[in-house]
Amino acid sequence: MDASFLPFTPNFSTTHSVIIERQLIYVVEKLGKPEAHEEVVRLSDLCTGFQSLDKDIVELDQGKTIKDSSVLQKVAVKGDVGATSTSSVANRQHFLLEETVPVLFGLIKSKVNLRGVFTWVDTLEESFFSGGPIYALYESEVVSGLAIRIWRLRKMEEVDSEVHHGEKATKVTETLHGVGPSYLKWFIAKEADTKHGEQMARFPELF
């Protein structure tokens, strides 16, 4: 996908998908809203600490939706979370995250502290009736030290179940773009692709 709107030039990217044998409305409750965000994050074996912070709302740029926006560093606007009745405003959940990353073939484990936001918009009933897609956005950056930033777009859409004939399932696709120090590009890109795929493969465990 086009990443020209991002405030950084990605030097690694990855995309993974998973099928969840539940209807879209139930998947969005877990993966499209902040209440289960900690559960989702802790599916990654890199996560060794998590703290939810405040919620706020943010105004998107004109003509943009969360699928082509970056809001990590945007200033909040006045308003109530969960009352975003216009398409130009999104809800945002701030959080702190600690990851423990193995280096030197696992001989050393390095702790990395990140700050991030989980962003979503209030879903209209029509979106469920039409089968989606419905989007949520995850963004994070290292608090100090390595200049690493991640942008992850989560797309949720209804598909025919391959397990239960005549029923519906949900396909979840995440596109990840990131940037990190050029001298660590190979290592970060490899770890991001591997860990991203492993975490998404565990999404069905939430249901």
Coordinates of C-alpha atoms in Angstrom, one line a residue:
M1 CA 0.0 0.0 0.0
D2 CA 1.0 3.6 -0.5
A3 CA 3.0 4.9 2.5
S4 CA 3.7 8.4 1.3
F5 CA 1.4 9.9 3.9
L6 CA 3.6 8.7 6.8
P7 CA 5.8 11.2 8.6
F8 CA 8.8 8.9 8.0
T9 CA 10.2 6.9 5.1
P10 CA 9.9 3.2 6.0
N11 CA 12.9 1.0 5.6
F12 CA 11.0 -2.2 6.4
S13 CA 7.5 -3.4 5.8
T14 CA 5.5 -6.6 6.2
T15 CA 1.9 -7.9 5.8
H16 CA 0.2 -10.9 7.5
S17 CA -3.3 -12.2 7.6
V18 CA -5.3 -14.7 9.7
I19 CA -8.8 -16.1 9.5
I20 CA -10.9 -16.1 12.7
E21 CA -13.9 -18.3 12.8
R22 CA -16.2 -15.7 14.3
Q23 CA -18.5 -13.1 12.9
L24 CA -17.1 -9.7 12.2
I25 CA -19.0 -8.0 15.0
Y26 CA -17.4 -10.2 17.6
V27 CA -13.9 -9.8 16.1
V28 CA -14.2 -6.0 16.1
E29 CA -15.1 -6.1 19.8
K30 CA -11.7 -7.6 20.6
L31 CA -9.4 -6.3 17.8
G32 CA -11.1 -3.0 16.8
K33 CA -11.5 -1.5 20.3
P34 CA -9.1 -0.6 23.1
E35 CA -10.7 -2.7 25.9
A36 CA -8.8 -5.9 24.8
H37 CA -5.7 -4.1 23.5
E38 CA -3.5 -5.4 26.3
E39 CA -4.6 -8.9 25.6
V40 CA -3.7 -8.5 22.0
V41 CA -0.3 -6.9 22.7
R42 CA 0.6 -9.7 25.2
L43 CA 0.1 -12.3 22.5
S44 CA 3.6 -11.2 21.4
D45 CA 6.4 -13.0 23.3
L46 CA 8.4 -9.8 23.1
C47 CA 6.0 -8.0 25.5
T48 CA 7.1 -8.0 29.1
G49 CA 5.2 -4.9 30.3
F50 CA 2.1 -2.9 29.5
Q51 CA 0.4 0.1 30.9
S52 CA -2.8 1.8 29.6
L53 CA -2.8 5.6 29.8
D54 CA -5.4 8.3 28.9
K55 CA -7.9 8.3 26.1
D56 CA -8.5 11.3 23.9
I57 CA -9.7 12.2 20.4
V58 CA -7.8 13.5 17.5
E59 CA -8.8 15.3 14.3
L60 CA -7.8 13.6 11.0
D61 CA -6.4 15.6 8.1
Q62 CA -9.0 16.7 5.6
G63 CA -10.2 13.8 3.4
K64 CA -8.3 11.2 5.4
T65 CA -9.4 8.2 7.4
I66 CA -7.4 6.2 9.9
K67 CA -6.2 3.8 7.1
D68 CA -4.1 6.7 5.6
S69 CA -3.3 8.6 8.7
S70 CA -0.6 8.8 11.4
V71 CA -1.8 10.2 14.7
L72 CA 0.9 9.3 17.2
Q73 CA 2.2 12.8 17.4
K74 CA -1.0 14.7 16.7
V75 CA -2.3 17.1 19.4
A76 CA -5.6 16.0 20.9
V77 CA -8.8 18.0 20.4
K78 CA -11.7 18.7 22.8
G79 CA -14.5 16.1 22.9
D80 CA -15.6 12.9 24.5
V81 CA -14.1 9.5 23.5
G82 CA -16.8 7.3 22.0
A83 CA -18.8 10.3 20.7
T84 CA -17.0 10.7 17.3
S85 CA -19.9 11.1 15.1
T86 CA -18.0 12.6 12.2
S87 CA -15.5 10.8 10.0
S88 CA -12.9 13.4 10.5
V89 CA -12.4 12.5 14.2
A90 CA -10.9 9.3 15.7
N91 CA -10.6 7.9 19.2
R92 CA -7.1 7.3 20.7
Q93 CA -5.9 5.1 23.6
H94 CA -2.4 6.0 24.8
F95 CA -0.2 3.2 26.3
L96 CA 3.3 2.4 27.4
L97 CA 5.0 -0.9 26.4
E98 CA 8.1 -2.8 27.4
E99 CA 9.6 -5.3 25.0
T100 CA 12.5 -7.6 25.7
V101 CA 14.3 -8.3 22.5
P102 CA 16.9 -11.1 22.1
V103 CA 20.1 -10.2 20.4
L104 CA 23.3 -12.1 19.6
F105 CA 21.3 -15.3 18.9
G106 CA 19.5 -14.9 22.2
L107 CA 22.7 -14.6 24.4
I108 CA 21.6 -11.1 25.4
K109 CA 18.1 -9.8 26.1
S110 CA 17.7 -6.0 25.7
K111 CA 14.7 -4.2 27.2
V112 CA 13.1 -1.5 25.0
N113 CA 10.5 1.0 26.3
L114 CA 7.9 2.3 23.8
R115 CA 5.0 4.7 23.9
G116 CA 2.1 4.2 21.6
V117 CA -1.4 4.8 20.6
F118 CA -4.3 2.6 19.5
T119 CA -6.7 4.5 17.3
W120 CA -10.2 3.5 16.3
V121 CA -13.4 5.1 15.0
D122 CA -16.9 4.4 16.2
T123 CA -18.3 1.7 13.9
L124 CA -21.7 2.3 12.2
E125 CA -24.1 -0.7 12.1
E126 CA -24.1 -0.4 8.3
S127 CA -20.4 -1.4 8.3
F128 CA -21.3 -4.8 10.0
F129 CA -24.2 -5.4 7.6
S130 CA -22.0 -4.8 4.6
G131 CA -19.2 -7.0 6.0
G132 CA -16.7 -4.3 6.5
P133 CA -13.9 -3.6 6.1
I134 CA -13.4 -2.0 9.5
Y135 CA -10.0 -0.6 10.5
A136 CA -8.0 0.0 13.6
L137 CA -4.5 1.6 13.9
Y138 CA -1.5 0.8 16.1
E139 CA 1.5 3.2 16.3
S140 CA 4.5 3.1 18.6
E141 CA 8.0 4.6 18.9
V142 CA 10.9 3.9 21.2
V143 CA 11.0 6.3 24.1
S144 CA 14.8 6.8 24.2
G145 CA 17.8 5.2 22.5
L146 CA 17.1 3.6 19.2
A147 CA 15.0 5.6 16.8
I148 CA 12.5 3.0 15.9
R149 CA 8.9 3.7 14.9
I150 CA 6.1 1.4 13.9
W151 CA 2.8 1.9 12.1
R152 CA 0.4 -1.0 11.9
L153 CA -3.0 -0.9 10.2
R154 CA -5.5 -3.7 11.1
K155 CA -8.2 -4.4 8.5
M156 CA -11.1 -6.6 9.5
E157 CA -13.6 -8.0 6.9
E158 CA -16.2 -10.7 6.6
V159 CA -15.4 -13.8 4.5
D160 CA -17.1 -17.1 4.0
S161 CA -16.0 -19.7 6.6
E162 CA -13.9 -22.5 5.2
V163 CA -14.7 -24.6 8.3
H164 CA -18.4 -24.1 8.9
H165 CA -20.4 -24.3 5.6
G166 CA -22.8 -21.5 5.1
E167 CA -21.4 -19.4 8.0
K168 CA -19.3 -16.3 8.1
A169 CA -15.7 -15.8 9.4
T170 CA -13.5 -12.8 9.6
K171 CA -10.2 -12.1 7.8
V172 CA -7.8 -9.9 9.7
T173 CA -5.0 -8.4 7.7
E174 CA -2.3 -6.2 9.2
T175 CA 0.1 -4.0 7.2
L176 CA 3.2 -2.9 9.1
H177 CA 5.6 -0.1 8.1
G178 CA 8.5 0.8 10.2
V179 CA 11.7 2.8 10.3
G180 CA 14.9 2.1 12.3
P181 CA 18.6 2.8 12.2
S182 CA 20.1 1.8 8.9
Y183 CA 22.8 -0.3 10.5
L184 CA 20.1 -2.5 12.2
K185 CA 17.8 -2.6 9.2
W186 CA 18.3 -6.3 8.4
F187 CA 17.9 -7.4 12.0
I188 CA 14.8 -5.2 12.7
A189 CA 13.2 -6.2 9.4
K190 CA 13.7 -9.9 10.1
E191 CA 12.4 -9.7 13.7
A192 CA 9.4 -7.5 12.7
D193 CA 8.3 -9.9 10.0
T194 CA 8.7 -13.0 12.2
K195 CA 7.2 -11.6 15.4
H196 CA 4.4 -9.9 13.6
G197 CA 3.4 -13.2 11.9
E198 CA 3.7 -15.2 15.1
Q199 CA 1.5 -12.7 17.1
M200 CA -1.2 -12.6 14.4
A201 CA -1.3 -16.4 14.3
R202 CA -2.3 -16.3 17.9
F203 CA -5.3 -13.9 17.4
P204 CA -7.8 -16.8 17.3
E205 CA -6.8 -17.6 20.9
L206 CA -8.7 -14.5 22.0
F207 CA -12.0 -16.1 20.8

